Amino acid sequence: MKNINSFLLFSIVYISFILLFNQTMGRKAIPGGMVPYLIIALPIVLASMGFYWLMNYIAYKKGPVKKILDTALEFEQAEVFKIKKNDNQFDPKEFLKGVKRLATILNQAWCENKMDLVRNMVSAGIYNRFRIQLDLMLKDKTKNIMADWVLSRLNIRSVEVDEVYETIHLELTAYARDANITTGLSPEEEKNIIENTPQTYYSEIWSFVRKKGLKTEQGKFLLSGNCPNCGGDISGKGQLSKCGYCGSIVNSGEFDWVLAEITQHEEWRPNLSSGSIDLSEFQASNGLVSRQIIEDRASVLFWRWIQAGYFNSRTYLSRETEKERLDTIALNHSGVHDVAVGAVDLNGCQMESGKIKAEVLILWSGADTNLSESLHREHYLTLAIQPSSNSKNGLSGNSCPNCGAPLPESDSLNCDYCSAEVPAITDDWLLSSIREKN
Ligand SMILES: [Zn+2]
Ligand SMILES: [Zn+2]
């Protein structure tokens, strides 16, 4: 578009100049016809074009900053109907207002390295992935800045309903000056980098999940800062997944919508995750057997493995790995950096030695110490759970049983927040093995 505009401007200026010049000279004949005019005109026109391009470049680098007062809230009527069919009170605009609130807090949480602000509105997978990424970046002395962030549009694209869960996929579009900078710069140096970073557009698919068959209830909207079970005010209690009034795990997905996945728009394939794996024989006795929960847990365990490799310590894995398997988990990936996960897909479930075992394939990329370019990688994770596990966590992460705060990253047996005793190994899906796909 810019090139076409420049070309048009160039042509108009050039032709006008020739015509004007010709008019001024009147009928005085110059040997060579129009050629001398063209030769004189060309450098002048080129100089003005150069000036025009320079102005454009400066405008691109420094602004004008896009300011959006009202985020466009949009939805596909037919998709939303899949929810309204059983939940007439569901209001897509109200839902999107809640998403806007979450997006704003999540952006702040990411930029200020305070993921505790949003823990009780997102799944274990999202919370841990972001927290571990921030941890690794801090170790590398870098941080990400999203200056002049504006949310331009939220659009409900599709709705999926399976045996256990309902899922809303919505497209989020926003603008920001997105820059990775070294920590410890002076405010002037940071300001200079931000001013020289253009405000660019990006688009992501956010997937929200809740238990099938739930009904929307006024005043019990998690994304507005209320406990979705009792309606109590839980805003400002972002790190606690347990409601202080009624004891519910608020982001389990058992009561209301929870952000469970963020996918880059280019990588999103609608309806890719098949609901075709039959888990019904395990689901009767165990509430943690579902594709969504297993894939969310697998993503947490994968990131823990990356973190353990990065810091060369199995302590990061010990609370969520089968005790007898911990020493067999290889940590030969200490130099891997720039990790990005493309897909997490459940392959199947089976009974083995009295436990339910799930196999999950992770497609990811990362660069080795000596390489700058990222390589595509594929790993199988095996997760195991006792059939009798009666955890109520759902999509929420493992928490202190007393206050609902995140469990300590160390192997400490006491909660960092309330000092209550916490389990050495969680009653949940545990890592059993990890191996590279041949
Ligand atoms: Zn409550
Ligand atoms: Zn606690």
Short mmCIF file of C-alpha atoms and ligand atoms in Angstrom, two decimals:
data_model
loop_
_atom_site.label_atom_id
_atom_site.label_comp_id
_atom_site.label_asym_id
_atom_site.label_seq_id
_atom_site.Cartn_x
_atom_site.Cartn_y
_atom_site.Cartn_z
CA MET A 1 0.00 0.00 0.00
CA LYS A 2 2.75 2.37 1.01
CA ASN A 3 4.62 1.66 -2.23
CA ILE A 4 1.57 2.35 -4.35
CA ASN A 5 1.02 5.66 -2.54
CA SER A 6 4.64 6.63 -3.02
CA PHE A 7 4.51 5.71 -6.70
CA LEU A 8 1.35 7.79 -7.24
CA LEU A 9 2.81 10.76 -5.42
CA PHE A 10 6.01 10.43 -7.42
CA SER A 11 4.10 10.41 -10.72
CA ILE A 12 1.86 13.34 -9.80
CA VAL A 13 4.75 15.51 -8.61
CA TYR A 14 6.83 14.60 -11.65
CA ILE A 15 4.11 15.29 -14.24
CA SER A 16 3.00 18.52 -12.53
CA PHE A 17 6.56 19.74 -12.50
CA ILE A 18 7.01 19.07 -16.21
CA LEU A 19 3.73 20.78 -17.08
CA LEU A 20 4.47 23.79 -14.89
CA PHE A 21 7.98 24.12 -16.29
CA ASN A 22 6.68 23.87 -19.84
CA GLN A 23 4.05 26.53 -19.12
CA THR A 24 6.62 28.93 -17.60
CA MET A 25 8.98 28.57 -20.55
CA GLY A 26 6.09 29.36 -22.90
CA ARG A 27 6.70 28.63 -26.50
CA LYS A 28 10.43 29.35 -26.45
CA ALA A 29 11.88 26.43 -28.23
CA ILE A 30 14.80 24.66 -26.58
CA PRO A 31 16.86 22.29 -28.69
CA GLY A 32 16.17 18.70 -27.69
CA GLY A 33 12.44 19.10 -27.04
CA MET A 34 11.27 17.80 -23.60
CA VAL A 35 14.55 16.02 -22.73
CA PRO A 36 16.26 18.96 -20.90
CA TYR A 37 13.11 19.52 -18.80
CA LEU A 38 13.11 15.89 -17.78
CA ILE A 39 16.80 15.99 -16.88
CA ILE A 40 16.38 19.14 -14.73
CA ALA A 41 13.16 17.87 -13.12
CA LEU A 42 14.43 14.41 -12.14
CA PRO A 43 16.90 15.30 -9.33
CA ILE A 44 14.42 17.77 -7.81
CA VAL A 45 11.65 15.16 -7.79
CA LEU A 46 13.99 12.47 -6.44
CA ALA A 47 15.06 14.80 -3.61
CA SER A 48 11.43 15.45 -2.63
CA MET A 49 10.71 11.72 -2.78
CA GLY A 50 13.68 11.06 -0.49
CA PHE A 51 12.38 13.63 1.97
CA TYR A 52 8.90 12.07 1.84
CA TRP A 53 10.29 8.58 2.52
CA LEU A 54 12.41 9.88 5.39
CA MET A 55 9.36 11.53 7.01
CA ASN A 56 7.44 8.28 6.59
CA TYR A 57 10.25 6.27 8.17
CA ILE A 58 10.45 8.58 11.19
CA ALA A 59 6.66 8.43 11.57
CA TYR A 60 6.84 4.60 11.42
CA LYS A 61 9.58 4.44 14.03
CA LYS A 62 8.24 7.00 16.49
CA GLY A 63 4.49 6.83 16.01
CA PRO A 64 1.91 8.15 15.54
CA VAL A 65 0.90 5.90 18.41
CA LYS A 66 -2.36 4.14 17.81
CA LYS A 67 -4.78 4.91 20.60
CA ILE A 68 -7.94 2.89 20.92
CA LEU A 69 -10.68 4.03 23.27
CA ASP A 70 -13.12 1.22 22.60
CA THR A 71 -12.01 -2.33 21.90
CA ALA A 72 -14.29 -3.84 19.23
CA LEU A 73 -16.19 -6.75 20.82
CA GLU A 74 -17.43 -9.14 18.13
CA PHE A 75 -18.76 -12.70 17.83
CA GLU A 76 -20.08 -15.24 15.36
CA GLN A 77 -23.78 -15.60 16.14
CA ALA A 78 -24.01 -19.24 15.04
CA GLU A 79 -21.03 -20.25 17.21
CA VAL A 80 -22.34 -18.44 20.29
CA PHE A 81 -25.66 -20.23 19.81
CA LYS A 82 -23.90 -23.53 20.60
CA ILE A 83 -23.52 -22.17 24.16
CA LYS A 84 -26.84 -20.30 24.41
CA LYS A 85 -28.73 -23.45 23.45
CA ASN A 86 -28.17 -24.74 26.99
CA ASP A 87 -27.26 -21.49 28.75
CA ASN A 88 -29.63 -18.75 27.70
CA GLN A 89 -28.08 -16.24 30.13
CA PHE A 90 -24.70 -16.36 28.37
CA ASP A 91 -24.01 -12.86 27.05
CA PRO A 92 -21.07 -12.76 24.60
CA LYS A 93 -20.51 -9.00 25.10
CA GLU A 94 -20.32 -9.38 28.89
CA PHE A 95 -17.97 -12.33 28.45
CA LEU A 96 -15.73 -10.30 26.12
CA LYS A 97 -15.67 -7.39 28.61
CA GLY A 98 -14.30 -9.89 31.15
CA VAL A 99 -11.72 -11.09 28.62
CA LYS A 100 -10.67 -7.49 28.05
CA ARG A 101 -10.14 -7.07 31.80
CA LEU A 102 -8.08 -10.28 31.94
CA ALA A 103 -6.02 -9.30 28.87
CA THR A 104 -5.14 -5.97 30.48
CA ILE A 105 -4.07 -7.57 33.77
CA LEU A 106 -2.21 -10.40 32.00
CA ASN A 107 -0.25 -7.88 29.93
CA GLN A 108 0.76 -6.05 33.12
CA ALA A 109 1.59 -9.37 34.83
CA TRP A 110 3.88 -10.39 31.94
CA CYS A 111 5.65 -7.02 31.63
CA GLU A 112 6.17 -6.59 35.39
CA ASN A 113 6.96 -10.27 36.07
CA LYS A 114 3.99 -10.58 38.46
CA MET A 115 2.11 -13.64 37.22
CA ASP A 116 0.47 -13.89 40.63
CA LEU A 117 -1.89 -11.13 39.48
CA VAL A 118 -3.73 -13.54 37.15
CA ARG A 119 -3.13 -17.02 38.52
CA ASN A 120 -6.76 -17.52 39.60
CA MET A 121 -8.19 -16.73 36.13
CA VAL A 122 -5.95 -18.96 34.01
CA SER A 123 -5.11 -22.67 33.82
CA ALA A 124 -2.06 -24.27 35.40
CA GLY A 125 -0.51 -24.54 31.94
CA ILE A 126 -0.75 -20.83 31.14
CA TYR A 127 0.36 -19.69 34.59
CA ASN A 128 3.41 -21.96 34.74
CA ARG A 129 4.48 -21.46 31.15
CA PHE A 130 4.56 -17.67 31.55
CA ARG A 131 6.13 -17.81 35.00
CA ILE A 132 8.90 -20.17 33.88
CA GLN A 133 9.57 -18.16 30.70
CA LEU A 134 9.92 -15.01 32.82
CA ASP A 135 12.26 -16.89 35.17
CA LEU A 136 14.49 -18.04 32.29
CA MET A 137 14.56 -14.54 30.77
CA LEU A 138 15.55 -13.05 34.12
CA LYS A 139 18.44 -15.52 34.35
CA ASP A 140 19.52 -14.38 30.85
CA LYS A 141 19.22 -10.75 32.04
CA THR A 142 16.54 -9.88 29.50
CA LYS A 143 13.01 -8.60 29.80
CA ASN A 144 10.18 -8.02 27.36
CA ILE A 145 8.55 -4.61 27.02
CA MET A 146 5.14 -4.08 25.44
CA ALA A 147 5.00 -0.27 25.40
CA ASP A 148 1.91 1.58 24.11
CA TRP A 149 -0.10 -1.67 24.24
CA VAL A 150 -3.65 -1.27 22.94
CA LEU A 151 -6.29 -3.94 22.52
CA SER A 152 -8.10 -3.27 19.28
CA ARG A 153 -10.44 -6.24 18.84
CA LEU A 154 -11.82 -9.38 20.48
CA ASN A 155 -13.79 -11.72 18.26
CA ILE A 156 -15.37 -15.06 19.21
CA ARG A 157 -14.41 -17.27 16.26
CA SER A 158 -15.60 -20.72 17.21
CA VAL A 159 -17.12 -22.85 19.96
CA GLU A 160 -16.41 -26.55 20.58
CA VAL A 161 -18.47 -28.75 22.85
CA ASP A 162 -17.21 -32.24 23.74
CA GLU A 163 -18.25 -34.84 26.34
CA VAL A 164 -16.71 -32.93 29.26
CA TYR A 165 -15.97 -29.33 28.34
CA GLU A 166 -17.13 -26.32 26.33
CA THR A 167 -14.40 -24.28 24.65
CA ILE A 168 -14.55 -20.74 23.22
CA HIS A 169 -11.80 -19.79 20.75
CA LEU A 170 -11.53 -16.04 20.30
CA GLU A 171 -9.18 -13.90 18.28
CA LEU A 172 -7.37 -11.10 20.08
CA THR A 173 -5.76 -8.33 18.06
CA ALA A 174 -3.58 -5.68 19.64
CA TYR A 175 -0.76 -3.23 18.94
CA ALA A 176 2.43 -2.72 20.94
CA ARG A 177 6.02 -1.62 20.75
CA ASP A 178 7.35 -5.10 21.51
CA ALA A 179 11.04 -5.19 22.46
CA ASN A 180 13.36 -7.52 24.37
CA ILE A 181 15.86 -5.48 26.33
CA THR A 182 18.68 -6.11 28.78
CA THR A 183 17.77 -5.70 32.42
CA GLY A 184 19.47 -2.94 34.39
CA LEU A 185 19.40 -0.21 31.72
CA SER A 186 18.83 3.38 32.81
CA PRO A 187 15.32 4.83 32.30
CA GLU A 188 16.72 7.06 29.51
CA GLU A 189 18.24 4.07 27.68
CA GLU A 190 14.97 2.13 27.97
CA LYS A 191 12.98 5.14 26.72
CA ASN A 192 15.30 5.48 23.74
CA ILE A 193 14.86 1.81 22.76
CA ILE A 194 11.07 2.03 23.13
CA GLU A 195 10.87 5.19 21.00
CA ASN A 196 12.83 3.48 18.24
CA THR A 197 10.65 0.37 18.25
CA PRO A 198 7.64 0.64 15.94
CA GLN A 199 4.19 -0.09 17.33
CA THR A 200 3.24 -3.27 15.47
CA TYR A 201 0.14 -5.41 15.17
CA TYR A 202 -0.21 -8.97 16.49
CA SER A 203 -2.98 -11.52 16.66
CA GLU A 204 -3.51 -14.51 18.98
CA ILE A 205 -6.19 -17.15 19.58
CA TRP A 206 -7.27 -17.38 23.22
CA SER A 207 -9.14 -20.53 24.26
CA PHE A 208 -11.44 -20.47 27.29
CA VAL A 209 -12.73 -23.70 28.82
CA ARG A 210 -15.53 -24.55 31.28
CA LYS A 211 -17.36 -27.73 32.32
CA LYS A 212 -20.13 -28.71 29.95
CA GLY A 213 -23.64 -27.89 31.15
CA LEU A 214 -22.81 -24.87 33.35
CA LYS A 215 -25.19 -21.90 33.42
CA THR A 216 -24.17 -18.24 33.56
CA GLU A 217 -25.15 -16.61 36.86
CA GLN A 218 -25.21 -12.86 37.50
CA GLY A 219 -22.54 -11.67 39.96
CA LYS A 220 -20.57 -14.94 39.75
CA PHE A 221 -18.24 -14.09 36.89
CA LEU A 222 -14.62 -15.09 37.48
CA LEU A 223 -13.25 -12.73 34.80
CA SER A 224 -14.91 -9.80 36.62
CA GLY A 225 -13.19 -10.71 39.91
CA ASN A 226 -15.91 -12.76 41.62
CA CYS A 227 -15.86 -16.30 42.95
CA PRO A 228 -17.83 -18.26 40.35
CA ASN A 229 -19.35 -20.44 43.08
CA CYS A 230 -20.40 -18.04 45.89
CA GLY A 231 -19.98 -14.65 44.18
CA GLY A 232 -17.50 -13.40 46.83
CA ASP A 233 -15.10 -10.60 45.84
CA ILE A 234 -11.77 -12.21 44.91
CA SER A 235 -10.27 -9.29 42.95
CA GLY A 236 -6.78 -8.52 44.25
CA LYS A 237 -6.38 -12.17 45.33
CA GLY A 238 -4.90 -13.21 42.00
CA GLN A 239 -2.36 -15.67 43.42
CA LEU A 240 -4.94 -17.66 45.43
CA SER A 241 -6.86 -20.25 43.47
CA LYS A 242 -9.02 -21.08 46.49
CA CYS A 243 -11.94 -18.79 47.39
CA GLY A 244 -11.52 -17.41 50.93
CA TYR A 245 -15.32 -17.52 51.48
CA CYS A 246 -16.50 -20.90 50.19
CA GLY A 247 -13.25 -22.83 49.63
CA SER A 248 -13.88 -23.55 45.92
CA ILE A 249 -10.98 -23.83 43.47
CA VAL A 250 -12.14 -20.87 41.38
CA ASN A 251 -10.12 -21.56 38.19
CA SER A 252 -10.77 -25.30 38.04
CA GLY A 253 -13.22 -24.89 35.12
CA GLU A 254 -15.88 -26.56 37.30
CA PHE A 255 -17.73 -23.23 37.78
CA ASP A 256 -16.81 -20.79 35.01
CA TRP A 257 -14.63 -19.98 31.98
CA VAL A 258 -10.85 -20.24 32.46
CA LEU A 259 -8.17 -19.17 29.97
CA ALA A 260 -6.57 -22.49 29.02
CA GLU A 261 -4.53 -21.82 25.88
CA ILE A 262 -2.92 -19.00 23.88
CA THR A 263 -1.90 -19.83 20.30
CA GLN A 264 -0.28 -17.56 17.72
CA HIS A 265 -2.86 -16.87 15.03
CA GLU A 266 -0.61 -18.29 12.28
CA GLU A 267 -0.29 -21.59 14.15
CA TRP A 268 -3.95 -22.02 15.03
CA ARG A 269 -5.76 -24.92 13.34
CA PRO A 270 -9.44 -24.99 14.31
CA ASN A 271 -10.78 -28.36 15.49
CA LEU A 272 -7.37 -29.99 15.27
CA SER A 273 -7.53 -31.47 18.74
CA SER A 274 -9.60 -34.57 18.25
CA GLY A 275 -12.10 -35.65 20.84
CA SER A 276 -11.85 -39.12 19.38
CA ILE A 277 -9.80 -40.71 22.18
CA ASP A 278 -12.26 -42.58 24.39
CA LEU A 279 -11.43 -41.89 28.04
CA SER A 280 -14.79 -42.88 29.49
CA GLU A 281 -13.56 -46.03 31.28
CA PHE A 282 -11.19 -43.89 33.42
CA GLN A 283 -13.43 -40.87 33.82
CA ALA A 284 -15.96 -42.54 36.10
CA SER A 285 -13.47 -42.84 38.95
CA ASN A 286 -11.12 -39.91 38.31
CA GLY A 287 -12.05 -36.26 37.67
CA LEU A 288 -8.61 -35.42 36.23
CA VAL A 289 -8.95 -37.67 33.19
CA SER A 290 -9.85 -35.43 30.26
CA ARG A 291 -7.96 -34.33 27.18
CA GLN A 292 -7.94 -30.66 28.29
CA ILE A 293 -6.58 -31.37 31.78
CA ILE A 294 -3.97 -33.93 30.64
CA GLU A 295 -2.66 -31.60 27.90
CA ASP A 296 -2.58 -28.65 30.33
CA ARG A 297 -0.64 -30.72 32.92
CA ALA A 298 1.72 -32.07 30.24
CA SER A 299 2.53 -28.51 29.22
CA VAL A 300 3.34 -27.62 32.86
CA LEU A 301 5.55 -30.71 33.22
CA PHE A 302 7.31 -29.93 29.93
CA TRP A 303 8.12 -26.39 31.09
CA ARG A 304 9.28 -27.72 34.47
CA TRP A 305 11.64 -30.05 32.57
CA ILE A 306 12.98 -27.10 30.55
CA GLN A 307 13.42 -25.13 33.80
CA ALA A 308 15.13 -28.09 35.51
CA GLY A 309 17.53 -28.40 32.55
CA TYR A 310 18.20 -24.68 32.45
CA PHE A 311 19.09 -24.52 36.14
CA ASN A 312 20.50 -28.07 36.09
CA SER A 313 18.44 -29.17 39.09
CA ARG A 314 15.79 -31.90 39.43
CA THR A 315 14.35 -30.00 42.41
CA TYR A 316 12.03 -28.21 39.97
CA LEU A 317 10.55 -31.59 39.00
CA SER A 318 10.55 -33.44 42.31
CA ARG A 319 7.07 -32.48 43.55
CA GLU A 320 5.42 -33.46 40.24
CA THR A 321 7.40 -36.55 39.18
CA GLU A 322 6.97 -40.18 40.25
CA LYS A 323 9.49 -40.62 43.07
CA GLU A 324 11.08 -43.77 41.66
CA ARG A 325 11.39 -42.19 38.20
CA LEU A 326 12.96 -38.85 39.17
CA ASP A 327 16.58 -39.92 38.68
CA THR A 328 15.83 -41.39 35.25
CA ILE A 329 14.65 -38.05 33.82
CA ALA A 330 17.54 -36.85 31.64
CA LEU A 331 18.66 -33.23 32.02
CA ASN A 332 20.96 -33.01 29.00
CA HIS A 333 19.39 -29.84 27.65
CA SER A 334 20.97 -27.19 29.90
CA GLY A 335 21.93 -24.87 27.04
CA VAL A 336 18.56 -24.88 25.28
CA HIS A 337 17.10 -21.41 24.92
CA ASP A 338 14.37 -19.52 23.01
CA VAL A 339 11.93 -22.34 23.75
CA ALA A 340 8.50 -22.19 22.13
CA VAL A 341 5.81 -24.87 22.28
CA GLY A 342 3.83 -25.42 19.08
CA ALA A 343 1.44 -28.21 20.04
CA VAL A 344 0.58 -30.49 22.97
CA ASP A 345 -1.46 -33.52 21.88
CA LEU A 346 -2.77 -36.46 23.88
CA ASN A 347 -2.06 -39.75 22.09
CA GLY A 348 -3.90 -42.11 24.42
CA CYS A 349 -4.46 -43.51 27.90
CA GLN A 350 -4.06 -47.00 29.35
CA MET A 351 -3.82 -48.88 32.65
CA GLU A 352 -0.31 -49.97 33.57
CA SER A 353 0.90 -51.40 36.90
CA GLY A 354 -2.21 -50.17 38.69
CA LYS A 355 -1.92 -46.58 37.40
CA ILE A 356 -3.58 -44.64 34.59
CA LYS A 357 -0.86 -43.62 32.12
CA ALA A 358 -1.25 -40.97 29.45
CA GLU A 359 1.10 -40.38 26.53
CA VAL A 360 1.39 -36.83 25.19
CA LEU A 361 3.37 -35.61 22.18
CA ILE A 362 4.94 -32.14 22.47
CA LEU A 363 6.07 -30.27 19.36
CA TRP A 364 8.43 -27.50 20.29
CA SER A 365 11.44 -25.52 19.16
CA GLY A 366 14.57 -24.34 20.89
CA ALA A 367 18.16 -23.44 20.08
CA ASP A 368 21.23 -25.17 21.53
CA THR A 369 23.99 -23.24 23.28
CA ASN A 370 26.13 -22.93 20.17
CA LEU A 371 23.33 -22.35 17.70
CA SER A 372 21.47 -19.14 17.14
CA GLU A 373 18.80 -20.75 15.01
CA SER A 374 15.90 -22.64 16.60
CA LEU A 375 15.44 -26.34 15.81
CA HIS A 376 12.15 -28.20 15.61
CA ARG A 377 11.89 -30.95 18.26
CA GLU A 378 9.39 -33.61 19.29
CA HIS A 379 9.17 -35.33 22.68
CA TYR A 380 6.84 -37.88 24.23
CA LEU A 381 5.86 -37.32 27.84
CA THR A 382 4.31 -40.12 29.87
CA LEU A 383 2.13 -38.98 32.77
CA ALA A 384 0.80 -41.24 35.51
CA ILE A 385 -1.99 -40.90 38.08
CA GLN A 386 -3.51 -43.12 40.75
CA PRO A 387 -7.02 -44.13 39.63
CA SER A 388 -8.33 -43.11 43.06
CA SER A 389 -6.97 -39.52 42.98
CA ASN A 390 -9.85 -37.27 44.01
CA SER A 391 -8.26 -33.88 43.38
CA LYS A 392 -10.72 -31.04 42.76
CA ASN A 393 -8.09 -28.95 40.95
CA GLY A 394 -9.44 -29.41 37.44
CA LEU A 395 -7.64 -26.95 35.16
CA SER A 396 -6.16 -25.10 38.14
CA GLY A 397 -2.61 -25.80 39.22
CA ASN A 398 -1.54 -27.65 42.32
CA SER A 399 -1.97 -25.42 45.33
CA CYS A 400 -1.45 -25.19 49.04
CA PRO A 401 -4.37 -27.21 50.45
CA ASN A 402 -4.85 -24.59 53.15
CA CYS A 403 -4.75 -21.18 51.36
CA GLY A 404 -4.68 -22.03 47.63
CA ALA A 405 -1.34 -20.29 46.93
CA PRO A 406 1.10 -21.81 44.40
CA LEU A 407 3.29 -24.55 45.87
CA PRO A 408 6.92 -23.56 46.59
CA GLU A 409 9.37 -23.97 43.69
CA SER A 410 11.85 -25.53 46.11
CA ASP A 411 11.34 -28.92 47.79
CA SER A 412 10.14 -27.08 50.92
CA LEU A 413 7.35 -28.82 52.83
CA ASN A 414 5.71 -25.59 54.00
CA CYS A 415 3.63 -23.06 52.05
CA ASP A 416 5.47 -19.80 51.27
CA TYR A 417 2.28 -17.82 51.99
CA CYS A 418 0.60 -19.40 55.03
CA SER A 419 3.30 -21.83 56.29
CA ALA A 420 0.86 -24.76 56.29
CA GLU A 421 2.28 -28.18 55.50
CA VAL A 422 2.28 -29.00 51.77
CA PRO A 423 2.70 -32.42 50.13
CA ALA A 424 6.16 -33.56 48.96
CA ILE A 425 4.50 -35.12 45.91
CA THR A 426 1.16 -33.93 44.58
CA ASP A 427 -1.97 -36.07 44.26
CA ASP A 428 -2.30 -35.33 40.54
CA TRP A 429 -0.81 -36.30 37.17
CA LEU A 430 2.91 -36.93 37.68
CA LEU A 431 5.73 -37.09 35.17
CA SER A 432 6.79 -40.68 34.52
CA SER A 433 9.15 -40.37 31.55
CA ILE A 434 10.23 -38.07 28.75
CA ARG A 435 11.88 -39.24 25.54
CA GLU A 436 12.70 -37.78 22.17
CA LYS A 437 10.61 -39.00 19.25
CA ASN A 438 12.80 -40.95 16.82
ZN ZN B 1 -16.52 -18.64 46.84
ZN ZN B 2 -0.83 -21.81 52.04
#
